[in-house]
CSV table of C-alpha atoms and ligand atoms in Angstrom, one decimal:
chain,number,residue,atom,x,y,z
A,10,UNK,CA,144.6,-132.8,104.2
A,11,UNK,CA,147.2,-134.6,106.5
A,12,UNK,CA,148.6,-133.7,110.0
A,13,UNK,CA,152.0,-134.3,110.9
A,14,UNK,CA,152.3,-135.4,114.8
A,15,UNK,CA,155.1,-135.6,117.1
A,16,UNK,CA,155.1,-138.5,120.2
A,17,UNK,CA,155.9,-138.9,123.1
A,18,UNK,CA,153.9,-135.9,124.3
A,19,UNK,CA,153.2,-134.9,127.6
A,20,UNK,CA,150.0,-132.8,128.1
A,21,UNK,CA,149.8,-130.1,130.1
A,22,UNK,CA,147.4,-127.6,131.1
A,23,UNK,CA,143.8,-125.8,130.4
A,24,UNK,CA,141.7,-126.7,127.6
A,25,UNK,CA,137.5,-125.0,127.0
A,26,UNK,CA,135.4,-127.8,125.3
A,27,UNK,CA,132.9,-126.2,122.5
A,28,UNK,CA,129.4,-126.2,122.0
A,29,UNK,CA,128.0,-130.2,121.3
A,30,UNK,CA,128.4,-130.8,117.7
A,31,UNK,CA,125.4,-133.9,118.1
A,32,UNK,CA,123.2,-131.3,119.8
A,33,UNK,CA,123.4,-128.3,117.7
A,34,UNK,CA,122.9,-130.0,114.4
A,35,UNK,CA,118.9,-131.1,115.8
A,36,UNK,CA,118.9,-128.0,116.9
A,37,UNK,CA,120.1,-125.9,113.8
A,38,UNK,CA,117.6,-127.9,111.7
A,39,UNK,CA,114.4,-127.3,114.4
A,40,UNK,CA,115.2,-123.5,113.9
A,41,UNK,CA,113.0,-124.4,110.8
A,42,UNK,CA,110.0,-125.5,113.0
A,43,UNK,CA,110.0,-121.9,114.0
A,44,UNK,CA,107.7,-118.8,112.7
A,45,UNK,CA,110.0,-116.1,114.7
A,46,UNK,CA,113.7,-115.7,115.1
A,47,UNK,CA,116.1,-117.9,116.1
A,48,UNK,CA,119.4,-117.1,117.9
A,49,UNK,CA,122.1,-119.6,118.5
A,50,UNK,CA,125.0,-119.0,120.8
A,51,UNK,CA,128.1,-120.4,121.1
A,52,UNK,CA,128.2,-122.7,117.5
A,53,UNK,CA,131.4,-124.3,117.3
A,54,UNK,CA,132.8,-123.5,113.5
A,55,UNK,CA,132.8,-126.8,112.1
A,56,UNK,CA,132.4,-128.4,108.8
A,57,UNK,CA,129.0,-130.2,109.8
A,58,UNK,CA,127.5,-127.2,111.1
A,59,UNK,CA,128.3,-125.1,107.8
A,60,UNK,CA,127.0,-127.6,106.0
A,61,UNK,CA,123.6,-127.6,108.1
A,62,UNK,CA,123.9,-123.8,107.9
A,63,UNK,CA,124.3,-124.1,103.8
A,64,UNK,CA,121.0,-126.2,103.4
A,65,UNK,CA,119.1,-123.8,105.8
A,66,UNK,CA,120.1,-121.0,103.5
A,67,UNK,CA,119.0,-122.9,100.6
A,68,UNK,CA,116.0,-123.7,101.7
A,69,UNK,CA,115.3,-120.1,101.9
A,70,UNK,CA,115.8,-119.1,105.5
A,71,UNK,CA,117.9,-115.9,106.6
A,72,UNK,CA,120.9,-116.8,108.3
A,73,UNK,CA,123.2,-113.9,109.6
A,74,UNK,CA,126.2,-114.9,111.0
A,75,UNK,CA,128.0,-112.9,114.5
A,76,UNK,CA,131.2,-114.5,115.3
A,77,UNK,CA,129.8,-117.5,117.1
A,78,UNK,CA,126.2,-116.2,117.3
A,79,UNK,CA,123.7,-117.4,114.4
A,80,UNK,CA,120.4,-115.7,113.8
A,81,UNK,CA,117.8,-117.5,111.6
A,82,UNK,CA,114.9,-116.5,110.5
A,83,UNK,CA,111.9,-117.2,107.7
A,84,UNK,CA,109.8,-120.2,106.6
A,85,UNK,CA,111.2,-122.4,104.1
A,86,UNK,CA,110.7,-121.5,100.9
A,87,UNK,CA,110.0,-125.1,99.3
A,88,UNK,CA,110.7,-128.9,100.1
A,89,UNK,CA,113.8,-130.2,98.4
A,90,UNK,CA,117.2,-129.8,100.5
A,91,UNK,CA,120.0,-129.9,97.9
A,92,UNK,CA,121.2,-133.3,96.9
A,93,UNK,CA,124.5,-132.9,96.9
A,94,UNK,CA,125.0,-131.1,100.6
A,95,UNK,CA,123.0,-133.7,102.1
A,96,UNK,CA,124.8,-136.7,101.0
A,97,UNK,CA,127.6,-135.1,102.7
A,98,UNK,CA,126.8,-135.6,106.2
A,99,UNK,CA,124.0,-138.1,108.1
A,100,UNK,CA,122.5,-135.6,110.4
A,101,UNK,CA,121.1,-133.8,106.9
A,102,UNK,CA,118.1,-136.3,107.6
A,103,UNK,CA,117.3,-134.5,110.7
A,104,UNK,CA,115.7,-131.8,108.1
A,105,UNK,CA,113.2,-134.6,107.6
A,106,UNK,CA,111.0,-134.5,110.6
A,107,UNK,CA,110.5,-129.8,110.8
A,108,UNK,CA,110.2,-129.8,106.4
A,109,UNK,CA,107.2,-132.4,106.9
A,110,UNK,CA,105.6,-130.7,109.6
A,111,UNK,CA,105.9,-126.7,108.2
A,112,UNK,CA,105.8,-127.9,104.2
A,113,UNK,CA,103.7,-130.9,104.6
A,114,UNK,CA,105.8,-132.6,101.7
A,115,UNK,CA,109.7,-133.0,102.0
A,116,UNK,CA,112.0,-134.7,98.9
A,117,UNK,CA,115.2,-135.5,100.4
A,118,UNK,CA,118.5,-137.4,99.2
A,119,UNK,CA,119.6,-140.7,101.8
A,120,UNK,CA,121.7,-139.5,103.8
A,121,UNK,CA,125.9,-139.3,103.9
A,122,UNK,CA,128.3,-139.2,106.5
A,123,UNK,CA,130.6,-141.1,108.2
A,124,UNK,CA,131.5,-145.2,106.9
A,125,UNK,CA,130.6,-146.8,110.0
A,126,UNK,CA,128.6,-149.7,108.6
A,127,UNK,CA,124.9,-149.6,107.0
A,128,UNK,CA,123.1,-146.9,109.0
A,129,UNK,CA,119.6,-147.1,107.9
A,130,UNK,CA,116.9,-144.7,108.5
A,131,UNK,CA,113.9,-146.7,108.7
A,132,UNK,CA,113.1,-146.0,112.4
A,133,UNK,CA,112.8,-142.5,111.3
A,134,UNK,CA,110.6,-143.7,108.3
A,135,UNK,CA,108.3,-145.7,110.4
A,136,UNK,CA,107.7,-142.7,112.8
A,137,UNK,CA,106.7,-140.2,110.1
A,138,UNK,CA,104.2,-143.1,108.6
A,139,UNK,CA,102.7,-143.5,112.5
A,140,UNK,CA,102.2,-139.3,112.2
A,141,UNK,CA,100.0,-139.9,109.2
A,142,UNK,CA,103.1,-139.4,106.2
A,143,UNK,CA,103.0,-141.4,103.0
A,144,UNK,CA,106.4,-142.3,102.4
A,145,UNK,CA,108.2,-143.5,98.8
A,146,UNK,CA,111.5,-143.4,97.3
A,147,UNK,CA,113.1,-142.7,94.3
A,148,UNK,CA,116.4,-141.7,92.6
A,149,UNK,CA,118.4,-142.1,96.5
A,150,UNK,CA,115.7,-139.5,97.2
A,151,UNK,CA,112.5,-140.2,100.0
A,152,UNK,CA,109.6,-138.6,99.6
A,153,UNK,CA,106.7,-137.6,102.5
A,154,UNK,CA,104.1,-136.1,102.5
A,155,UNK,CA,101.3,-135.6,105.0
A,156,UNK,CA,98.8,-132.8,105.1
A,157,UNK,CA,98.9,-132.5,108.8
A,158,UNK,CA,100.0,-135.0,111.1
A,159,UNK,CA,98.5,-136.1,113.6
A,160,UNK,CA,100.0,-137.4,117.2
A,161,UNK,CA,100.1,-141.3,117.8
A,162,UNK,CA,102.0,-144.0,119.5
A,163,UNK,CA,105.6,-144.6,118.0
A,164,UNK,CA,107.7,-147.3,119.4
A,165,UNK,CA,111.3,-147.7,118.3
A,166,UNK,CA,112.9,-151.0,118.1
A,167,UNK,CA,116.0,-149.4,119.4
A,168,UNK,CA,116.4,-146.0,120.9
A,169,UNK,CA,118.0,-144.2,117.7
A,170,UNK,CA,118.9,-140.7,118.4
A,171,UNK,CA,118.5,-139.4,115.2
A,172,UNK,CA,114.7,-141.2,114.7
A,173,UNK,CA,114.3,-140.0,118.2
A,174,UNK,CA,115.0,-136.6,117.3
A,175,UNK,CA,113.5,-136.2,113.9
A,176,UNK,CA,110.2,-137.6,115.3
A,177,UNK,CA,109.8,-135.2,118.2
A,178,UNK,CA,110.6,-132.3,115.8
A,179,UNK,CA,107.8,-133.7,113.2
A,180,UNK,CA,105.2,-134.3,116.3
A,181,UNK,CA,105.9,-131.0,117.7
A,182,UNK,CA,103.7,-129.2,115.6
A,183,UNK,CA,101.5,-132.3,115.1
A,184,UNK,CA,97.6,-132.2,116.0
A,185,UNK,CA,97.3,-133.6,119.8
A,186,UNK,CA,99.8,-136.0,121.4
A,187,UNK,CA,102.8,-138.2,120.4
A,188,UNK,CA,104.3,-140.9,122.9
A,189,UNK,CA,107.7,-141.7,121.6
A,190,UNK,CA,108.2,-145.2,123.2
A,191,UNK,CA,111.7,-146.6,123.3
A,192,UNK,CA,113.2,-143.3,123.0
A,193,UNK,CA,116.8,-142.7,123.1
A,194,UNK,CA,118.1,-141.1,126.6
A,195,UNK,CA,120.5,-139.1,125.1
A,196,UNK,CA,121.6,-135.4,126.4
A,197,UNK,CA,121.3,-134.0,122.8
A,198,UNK,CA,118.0,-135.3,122.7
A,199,UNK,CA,116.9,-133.7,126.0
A,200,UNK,CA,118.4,-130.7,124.5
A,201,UNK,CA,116.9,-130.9,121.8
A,202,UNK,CA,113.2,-130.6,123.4
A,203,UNK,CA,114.4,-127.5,126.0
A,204,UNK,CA,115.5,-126.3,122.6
A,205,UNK,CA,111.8,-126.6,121.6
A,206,UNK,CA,109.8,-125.4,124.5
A,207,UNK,CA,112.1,-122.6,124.6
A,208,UNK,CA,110.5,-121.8,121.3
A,209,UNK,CA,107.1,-122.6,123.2
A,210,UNK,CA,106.6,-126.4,122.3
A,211,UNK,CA,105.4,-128.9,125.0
A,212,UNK,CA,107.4,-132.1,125.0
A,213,UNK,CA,107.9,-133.5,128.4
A,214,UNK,CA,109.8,-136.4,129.9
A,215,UNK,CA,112.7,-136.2,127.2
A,216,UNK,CA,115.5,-138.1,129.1
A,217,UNK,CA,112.8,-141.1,130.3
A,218,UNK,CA,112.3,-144.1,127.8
A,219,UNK,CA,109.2,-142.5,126.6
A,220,UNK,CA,108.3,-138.5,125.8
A,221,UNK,CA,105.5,-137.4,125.4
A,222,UNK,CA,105.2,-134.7,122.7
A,223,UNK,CA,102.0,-132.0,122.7
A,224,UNK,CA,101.7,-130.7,119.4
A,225,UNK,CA,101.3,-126.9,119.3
A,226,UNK,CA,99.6,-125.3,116.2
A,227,UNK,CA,103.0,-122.4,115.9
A,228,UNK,CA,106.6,-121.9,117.5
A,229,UNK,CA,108.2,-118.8,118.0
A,230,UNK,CA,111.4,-117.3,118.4
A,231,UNK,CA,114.4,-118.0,121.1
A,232,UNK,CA,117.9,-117.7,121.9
A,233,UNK,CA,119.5,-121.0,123.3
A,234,UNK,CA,122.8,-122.0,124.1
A,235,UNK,CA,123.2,-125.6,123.5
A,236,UNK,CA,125.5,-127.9,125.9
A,237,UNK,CA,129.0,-129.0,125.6
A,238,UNK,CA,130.3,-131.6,123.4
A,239,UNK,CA,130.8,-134.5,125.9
A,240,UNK,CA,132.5,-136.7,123.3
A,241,UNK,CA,135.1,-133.8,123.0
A,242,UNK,CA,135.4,-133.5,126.6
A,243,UNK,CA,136.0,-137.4,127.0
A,244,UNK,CA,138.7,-137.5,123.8
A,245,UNK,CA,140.5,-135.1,125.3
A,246,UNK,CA,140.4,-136.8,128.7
A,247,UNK,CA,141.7,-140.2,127.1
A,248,UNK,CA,144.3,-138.0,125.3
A,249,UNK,CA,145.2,-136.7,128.8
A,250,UNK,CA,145.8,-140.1,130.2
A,251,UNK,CA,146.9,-141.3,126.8
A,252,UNK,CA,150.3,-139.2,127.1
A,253,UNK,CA,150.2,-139.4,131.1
A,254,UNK,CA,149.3,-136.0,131.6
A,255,UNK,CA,147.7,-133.2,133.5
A,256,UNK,CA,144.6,-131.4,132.1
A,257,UNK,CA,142.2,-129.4,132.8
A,258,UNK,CA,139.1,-129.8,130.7
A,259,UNK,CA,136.6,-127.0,131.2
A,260,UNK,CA,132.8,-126.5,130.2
A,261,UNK,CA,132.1,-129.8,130.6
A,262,UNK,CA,128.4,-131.3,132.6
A,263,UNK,CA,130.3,-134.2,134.9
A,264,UNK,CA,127.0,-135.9,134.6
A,265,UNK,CA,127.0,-136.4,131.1
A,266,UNK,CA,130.9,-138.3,131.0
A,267,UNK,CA,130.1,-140.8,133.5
A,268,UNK,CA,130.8,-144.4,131.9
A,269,UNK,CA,133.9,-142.2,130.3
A,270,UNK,CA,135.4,-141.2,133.4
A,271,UNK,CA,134.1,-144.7,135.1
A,272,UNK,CA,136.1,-146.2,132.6
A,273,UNK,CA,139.6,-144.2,132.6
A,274,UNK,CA,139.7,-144.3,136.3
A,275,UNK,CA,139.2,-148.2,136.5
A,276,UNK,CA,142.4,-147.9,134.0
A,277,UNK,CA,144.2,-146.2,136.7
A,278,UNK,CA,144.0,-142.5,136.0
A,279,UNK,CA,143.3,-140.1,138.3
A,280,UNK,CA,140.1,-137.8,137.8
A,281,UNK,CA,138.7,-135.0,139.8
A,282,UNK,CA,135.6,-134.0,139.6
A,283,UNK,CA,134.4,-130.2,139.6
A,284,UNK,CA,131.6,-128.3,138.9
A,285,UNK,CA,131.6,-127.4,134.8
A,286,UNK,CA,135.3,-129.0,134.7
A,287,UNK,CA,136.9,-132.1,135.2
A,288,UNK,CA,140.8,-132.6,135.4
A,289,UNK,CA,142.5,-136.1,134.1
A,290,UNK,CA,145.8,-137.0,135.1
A,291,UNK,CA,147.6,-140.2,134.9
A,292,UNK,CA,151.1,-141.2,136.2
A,293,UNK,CA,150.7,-145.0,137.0
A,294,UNK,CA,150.5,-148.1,134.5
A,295,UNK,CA,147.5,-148.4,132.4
A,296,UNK,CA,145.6,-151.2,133.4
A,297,UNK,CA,143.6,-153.2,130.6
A,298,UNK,CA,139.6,-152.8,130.7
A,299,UNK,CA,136.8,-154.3,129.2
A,300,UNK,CA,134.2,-152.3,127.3
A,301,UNK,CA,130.9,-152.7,125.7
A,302,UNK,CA,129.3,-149.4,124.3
A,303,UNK,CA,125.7,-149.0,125.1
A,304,UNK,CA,123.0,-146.4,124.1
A,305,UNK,CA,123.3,-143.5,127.0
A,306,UNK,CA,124.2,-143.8,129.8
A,307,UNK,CA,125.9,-146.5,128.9
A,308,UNK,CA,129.3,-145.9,127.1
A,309,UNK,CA,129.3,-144.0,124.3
A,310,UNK,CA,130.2,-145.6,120.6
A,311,UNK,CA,131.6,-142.0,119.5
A,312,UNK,CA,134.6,-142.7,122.7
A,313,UNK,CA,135.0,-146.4,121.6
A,314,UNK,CA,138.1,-145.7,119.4
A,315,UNK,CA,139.3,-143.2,121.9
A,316,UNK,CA,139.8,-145.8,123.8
A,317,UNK,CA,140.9,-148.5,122.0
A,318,UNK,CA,144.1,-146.1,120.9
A,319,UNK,CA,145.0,-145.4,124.6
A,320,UNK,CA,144.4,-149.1,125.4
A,321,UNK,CA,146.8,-150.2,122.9
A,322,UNK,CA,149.4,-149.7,125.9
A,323,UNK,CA,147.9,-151.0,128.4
A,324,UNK,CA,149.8,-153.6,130.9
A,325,UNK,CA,147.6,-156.8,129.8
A,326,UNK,CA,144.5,-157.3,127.1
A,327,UNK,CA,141.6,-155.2,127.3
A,328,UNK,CA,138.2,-156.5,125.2
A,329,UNK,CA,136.0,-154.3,123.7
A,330,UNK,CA,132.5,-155.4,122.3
A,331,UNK,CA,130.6,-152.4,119.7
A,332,UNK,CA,127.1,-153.1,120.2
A,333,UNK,CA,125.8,-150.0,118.2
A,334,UNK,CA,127.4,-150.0,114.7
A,335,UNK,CA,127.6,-152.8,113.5
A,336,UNK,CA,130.8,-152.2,111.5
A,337,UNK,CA,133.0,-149.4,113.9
A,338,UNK,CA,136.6,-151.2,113.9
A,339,UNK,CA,138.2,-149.0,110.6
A,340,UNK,CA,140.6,-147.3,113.1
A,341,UNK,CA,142.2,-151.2,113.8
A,342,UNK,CA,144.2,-151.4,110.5
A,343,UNK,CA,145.5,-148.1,111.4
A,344,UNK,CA,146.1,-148.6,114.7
A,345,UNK,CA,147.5,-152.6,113.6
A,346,UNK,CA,150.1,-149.7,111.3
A,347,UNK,CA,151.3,-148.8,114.5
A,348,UNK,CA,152.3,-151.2,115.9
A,349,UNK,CA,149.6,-152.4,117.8
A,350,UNK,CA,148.4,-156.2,118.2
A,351,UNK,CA,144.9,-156.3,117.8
A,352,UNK,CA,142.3,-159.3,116.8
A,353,UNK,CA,138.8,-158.6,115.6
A,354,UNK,CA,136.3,-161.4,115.6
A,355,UNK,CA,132.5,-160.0,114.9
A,356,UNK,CA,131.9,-157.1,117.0
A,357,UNK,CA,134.7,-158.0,119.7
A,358,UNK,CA,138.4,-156.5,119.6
A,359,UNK,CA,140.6,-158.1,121.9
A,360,UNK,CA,143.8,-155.6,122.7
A,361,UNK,CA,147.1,-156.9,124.1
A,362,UNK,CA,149.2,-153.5,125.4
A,363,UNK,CA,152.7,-153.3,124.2
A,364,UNK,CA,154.8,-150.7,126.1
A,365,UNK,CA,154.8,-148.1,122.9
A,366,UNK,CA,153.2,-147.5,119.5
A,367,UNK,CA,155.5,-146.4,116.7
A,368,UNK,CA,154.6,-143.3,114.1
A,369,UNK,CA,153.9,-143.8,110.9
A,370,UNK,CA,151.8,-143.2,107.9
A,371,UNK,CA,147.9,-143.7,108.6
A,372,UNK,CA,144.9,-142.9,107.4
A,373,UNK,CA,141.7,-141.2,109.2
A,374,UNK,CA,138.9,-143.5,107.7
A,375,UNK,CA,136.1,-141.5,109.9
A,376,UNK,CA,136.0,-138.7,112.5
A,377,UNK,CA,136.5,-140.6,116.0
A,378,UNK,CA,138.7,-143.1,113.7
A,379,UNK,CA,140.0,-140.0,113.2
A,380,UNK,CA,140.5,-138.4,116.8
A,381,UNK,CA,142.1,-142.2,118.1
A,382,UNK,CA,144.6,-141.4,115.7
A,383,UNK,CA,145.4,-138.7,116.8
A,384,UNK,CA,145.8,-139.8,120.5
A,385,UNK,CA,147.6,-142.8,119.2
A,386,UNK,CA,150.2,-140.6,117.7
A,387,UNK,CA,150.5,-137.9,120.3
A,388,UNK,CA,151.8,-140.9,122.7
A,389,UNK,CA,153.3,-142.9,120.4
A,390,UNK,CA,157.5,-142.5,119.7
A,391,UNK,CA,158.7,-140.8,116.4
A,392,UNK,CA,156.6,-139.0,113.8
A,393,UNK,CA,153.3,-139.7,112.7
A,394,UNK,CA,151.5,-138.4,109.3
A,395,UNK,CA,147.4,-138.5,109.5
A,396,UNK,CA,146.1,-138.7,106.1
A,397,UNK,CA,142.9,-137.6,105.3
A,398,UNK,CA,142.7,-135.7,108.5
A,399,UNK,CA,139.6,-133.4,107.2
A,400,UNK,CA,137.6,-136.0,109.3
A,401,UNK,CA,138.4,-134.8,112.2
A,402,UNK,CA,138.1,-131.0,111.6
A,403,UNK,CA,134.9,-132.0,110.6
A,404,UNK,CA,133.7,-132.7,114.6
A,405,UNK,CA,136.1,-131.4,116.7
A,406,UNK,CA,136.8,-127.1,116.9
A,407,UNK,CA,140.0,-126.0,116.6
A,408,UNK,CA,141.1,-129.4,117.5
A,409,UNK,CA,145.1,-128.4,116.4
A,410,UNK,CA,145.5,-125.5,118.4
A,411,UNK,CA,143.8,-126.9,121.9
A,412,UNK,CA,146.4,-129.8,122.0
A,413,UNK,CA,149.5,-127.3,120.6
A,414,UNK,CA,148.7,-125.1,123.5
A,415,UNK,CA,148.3,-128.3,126.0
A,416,UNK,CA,152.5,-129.0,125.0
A,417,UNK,CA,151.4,-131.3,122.1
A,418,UNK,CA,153.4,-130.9,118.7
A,419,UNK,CA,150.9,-131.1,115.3
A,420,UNK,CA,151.3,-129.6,112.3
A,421,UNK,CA,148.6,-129.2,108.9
A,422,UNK,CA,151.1,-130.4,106.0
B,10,UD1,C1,123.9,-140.3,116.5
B,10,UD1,C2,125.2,-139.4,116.6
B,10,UD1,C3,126.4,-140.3,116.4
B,10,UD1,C4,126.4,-141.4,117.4
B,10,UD1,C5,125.1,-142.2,117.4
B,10,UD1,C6,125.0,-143.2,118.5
B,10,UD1,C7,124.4,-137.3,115.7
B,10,UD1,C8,124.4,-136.3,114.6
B,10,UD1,N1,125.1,-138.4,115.6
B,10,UD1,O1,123.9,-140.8,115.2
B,10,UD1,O2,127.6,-139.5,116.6
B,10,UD1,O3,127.4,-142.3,117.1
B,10,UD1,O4,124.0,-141.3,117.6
B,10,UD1,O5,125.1,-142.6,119.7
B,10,UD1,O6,123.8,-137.1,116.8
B,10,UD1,N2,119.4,-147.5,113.3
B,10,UD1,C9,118.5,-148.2,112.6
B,10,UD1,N3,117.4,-147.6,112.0
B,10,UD1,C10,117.2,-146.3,112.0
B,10,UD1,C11,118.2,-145.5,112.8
B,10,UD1,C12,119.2,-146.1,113.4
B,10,UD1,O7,118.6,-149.4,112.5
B,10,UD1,O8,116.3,-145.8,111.5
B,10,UD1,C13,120.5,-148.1,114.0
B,10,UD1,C14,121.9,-147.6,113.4
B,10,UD1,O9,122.2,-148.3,112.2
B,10,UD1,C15,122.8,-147.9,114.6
B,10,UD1,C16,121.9,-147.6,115.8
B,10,UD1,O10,120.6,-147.7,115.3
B,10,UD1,O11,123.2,-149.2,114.6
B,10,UD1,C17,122.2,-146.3,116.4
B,10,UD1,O12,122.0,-145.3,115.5
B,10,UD1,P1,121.4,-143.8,115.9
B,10,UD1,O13,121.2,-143.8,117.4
B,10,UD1,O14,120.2,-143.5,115.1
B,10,UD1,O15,122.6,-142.9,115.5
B,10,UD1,P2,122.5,-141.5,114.7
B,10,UD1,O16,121.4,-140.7,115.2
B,10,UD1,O17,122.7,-141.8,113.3
């Protein structure tokens, strides 16, 4: 797919942020932990959730579909997620941790997903073999089993969100108490475990460095409403002040967009702050910042390309420093396309601001990649053609039509 995007932009108006992609994918795949119904409002239609959706359905569950309401129900039927739909996207793994604890044996394919460097799973590996799993692989499949597990220490040498998340799934129906030390802080992880004791598990302190995880023997049925996507709400606040606009971004938790919004108004746009909205403007310069992403609350890898787009015209050299991925700089040759003068060394981009990027042709390599792109273009001058622009359909609802109605002018070729 490509998208065809006029510059020079100016964005204007309201704009609803969806349901948080990173949080309902846990979530979709704890529905499985449950023995009664599930009920999920508000899912943003998305290529990753379908895809999450598919593999529930194939692993026998019922899953009837209301407009943006989905109702799941039934145990798994057996222990093998299909191959193929898994390689498709990372958070596929995140069947790993509820398929162990309700099958007590789970086969499943390493996992897809973006290209944003080697993103290896063993954190989630060592947690299941702390729970009591034997763990081997074969074929690009792992294999666990476990009869029951059992609660234990588990320290992560960094606080992954997805190990995080696939342990406290796997220890919630666990015999006696997990401590998950080194945890990630992330609000999808904290939604994550409401998501759980709404379905009458007992994990406390999700949102500290270490959660504590009571196993409970059977979970029942809920309805939930996850959170908002707060990396949708910041791309389109950098798109705001990208184009030197006026926006008002609704459902959106303030708290959750700090070191975003730290960030843009350091680079001299204006933000104001309201309850479940915020609203971006910019009309001065952009001034140049330096940033270093961070797990939360520090700032977010999923903004860092975001960012780098809009920075591109700042007035002086900004420096940006990816400490989470260790390869996250794909959007640079695209962005270099542009017009854009931009040196990499290691983990460390160094941006000097020109007055204006120029359209071209370029490529989305990943999804944010993707979304940068898209900023990049909506300020730049001229036309701009995003190949490959699937990626970013595949994170961000109805992405086209929010920044059309905003005054913005992109069109599916
Ligand atoms: C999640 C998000 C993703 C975000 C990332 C970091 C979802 C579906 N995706 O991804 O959008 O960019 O958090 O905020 O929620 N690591 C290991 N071993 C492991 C697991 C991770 O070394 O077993 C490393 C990774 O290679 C990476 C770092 O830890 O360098 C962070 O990864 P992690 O927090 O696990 O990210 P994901 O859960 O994959």
């Amino acid at each position: 797919m490509k998208m065809l995007v006029s510059g020079s932009a100016r964005l204007q108006g309201q704009i609803v942020v969806s349901t948080s992609k990173n949080a309902i994918l846990p979530i979709l795949a704890a529905s499985m932990l449950s023995s009664g119904t599930v009920i999920v409002r508000q899912i943003p239609l998305i290529r990753d959730v379908h895809i999450i959706l598919a593999l529930l359905h194939q692993m026998g569950l019922k899953v009837d579909h209301d407009q943006d309401r989905i109702a799941i129900s039934g145990s798994p039927q057996h222990h093998v997620p299909d191959y193929e739909l898994c390689r498709q996207i990372r958070a596929s793994f995140l069947l790993m941790g509820p398929l162990l604890a309700r099958c007590g044996q789970v086969q499943i394919s390493l996992p897809g997903g973006c290209a944003i460097g080697t993103r290896p799973i063993d954190l989630h590996l060592k947690g299941f073999e702390a729970l009591g799993a034997s763990i081997t692989m074969s074929g690009g499949c792992v294999n666990a089993a476990a009869r029951r597990l059992t609660g234990t220490h588990v320290y992560l040498d960094f606080p992954s969100v997805g190990a995080t998340e696939n342990i406290m799934m796997a220890a919630a129906l666990a015999r006696g108490t997990t401590y998950i030390e080194n945890a990630a802080l992330e609000p999808e992880v904290v939604d994550l475990a409401g998501f759980i004791n709404s379905m009458g598990g007992r994990v406390s302190s999700a949102g500290s460095n270490v959660i504590k995880v009571d196993g409970v023997s059977s979970l029942g049925g809920t309805t939930y409403t996850p959170i908002p996507d707060r990396i949708e709400a910041g791309t389109y606040m950098v798109a705001a002040a990208a184009c030197g606009g006026d926006v008002l971004i609704n459902n959106v938790i303030p708290e959750h967009i700090k070191a975003t919004t730290a960030k843009l108004l350091e680079s001299g746009a204006k933000i104001e702050e309201q309850a479940d909205a915020v609203r971006v403007s910019r009309w001065q310069e952009i001034r140049p910042v330096y940033i270093k992403t961070l797990p939360y609350p520090g700032f977010p890898t999923d903004m860092q390309a975001q960012f780098m787009a809009y920075l591109c015209s700042a007035r002086g050299s900004s420096i940006i420093t990816e400490s989470v991925f260790e390869n996250r700089f794909m959007h640079v040759n695209q962005l270099l396309r542009m017009g854009a003068q931009i040196i990499t060394e290691g983990r460390t981009a160094v941006v000097r601001g020109i007055p204006q990027l120029s359209g071209t042709t370029v490529k989305a390599t990943d999804l944010r990649a993707g979304a940068a792109l898209l900023i990049a273009a909506m300020a730049a001058s001229g036309e701009t053609i995003i190949e490959e622009s699937e990626h970013i359909d595949r994170g961000y609802e109805n992405i086209v039509s929010k920044l059309n109605h905003l005054g913005a002018k992109i069109y599916y070729l």
